[in-house]
């Protein structure tokens, strides 16, 4: 037998299935796992004694569409052991576009600095491939993006022709390998759409497969109604559903994730196919302008907001609004108003503390719950720490410290379950023939270090990250090998279509 490219020796292998670990050598050749068991000669050796080897983690909810081009090293994900990301969430995607040269339409400031020179997903994928990103990516197509292209920010219903245009864009993107369709019905312009509009656009999912992923219309008082709407969309379209960043926002709704999960369990028992994701933090984050209307800024909201990035007032970054208000001698809602009415104020990304810690535990206990960071990769300012810390935080805090779920189960959700759901073919398992996306870590030491005060810090306890068979990160050092690639939904990569 000829020598493999890389041998990882004596690891405790958690293969992603949820089964207990076993000790083995893993041999890698030509980007794939060639051998699990005992491995002979290798051109490169890594001693993994005492460490756990798992499939690379899949970040099921990201806004990395622009980051793959602007920060192809993707250090904030790679250092967490993340080897693949799902992009195009919350209704915002980098494709389609009307013409090359447009700024990303309807992106609500989520893709800062992204300049667009493609019109469709295939063009975007080609651009990403030539940027040689550190991680793989699968892509959803965003409703807000398409609606902004078709109708601008009009609050009316689309005409028949506009509806057909949006459906056609989705159809074409699915043909080119999109893994599904996303909505952000809380955001503009998605919030102007009816349930029927969403169902009509999503129709191609039934034939072509692919998932309907949704930031629901309401995550607060109207949570359960929003869940009903989501279930109806899945039922009438006839497709799988992913509920994004499942939460019950605001103190008076805390605890209601239990009702929501019970309703989802019942739907699944009756033939629906719903899965979810969550991030392990009590604060959300997003474009400030989307959470308040300028004529009515709720004092209760202003009190729980911090500023992540703010081109208008960089000096506010990393600070809580009540604290800024105190130094200025004004009410917190006045600070929010000043930010939003300043030039480029609409580009402000905020952090809002609206989630109950007990609800995070309830979410993580659910067997259909995956992990999605929802990180916003704007590296200026002080981004929400979930961008750098999500996966190690789940393993350190919710697995090791609190025992909310076992390590085997956490790894299953981060790997094989996510790969099945989002159509990452031949990934998510440590098994012969699978692509060698791998993470080697110390389960007793892995830990996030990013905080709200100091969020751009990489985790500790991860010894090695391998992407498509190449060593991408070793003991915290990024190799810049750039071995990630865009992946088409359920396309068996053995065909070589995306191989370089
Ligand atoms: Zn969202
Ligand atoms: Cu999101």
Tab-separated table of C-alpha atoms and ligand atoms in Angstrom, residues 61 63 89-92 110 183-184 186-187 214-216 219 244-245 247 279 285 291 374 386, ligand 1:
chain	number	residue	atom	x	y	z
A	61	UNK	CA	-26.351	29.854	10.125
A	63	UNK	CA	-23.736	35.742	6.979
A	89	UNK	CA	-29.396	33.311	5.756
A	90	UNK	CA	-32.195	35.547	7.035
A	91	UNK	CA	-33.284	36.329	3.469
A	92	UNK	CA	-30.005	38.022	2.505
A	110	UNK	CA	-24.833	42.493	6.458
A	183	UNK	CA	-36.484	34.334	4.421
A	184	UNK	CA	-36.066	37.083	6.980
A	186	UNK	CA	-38.855	40.404	10.313
A	187	UNK	CA	-36.698	42.536	7.992
A	214	UNK	CA	-36.417	31.120	8.014
A	215	UNK	CA	-35.815	33.978	10.349
A	216	UNK	CA	-39.461	34.002	11.334
A	219	UNK	CA	-39.597	35.887	17.659
A	244	UNK	CA	-33.117	29.856	12.323
A	245	UNK	CA	-31.757	31.013	15.700
A	247	UNK	CA	-35.566	31.964	20.548
A	279	UNK	CA	-26.417	30.178	19.107
A	285	UNK	CA	-27.186	40.993	16.909
A	291	UNK	CA	-35.383	46.632	15.123
A	374	UNK	CA	-25.307	33.918	13.191
A	386	UNK	CA	-20.529	34.467	18.685
B	1	LIG	ZN1	-31.827	36.174	11.463
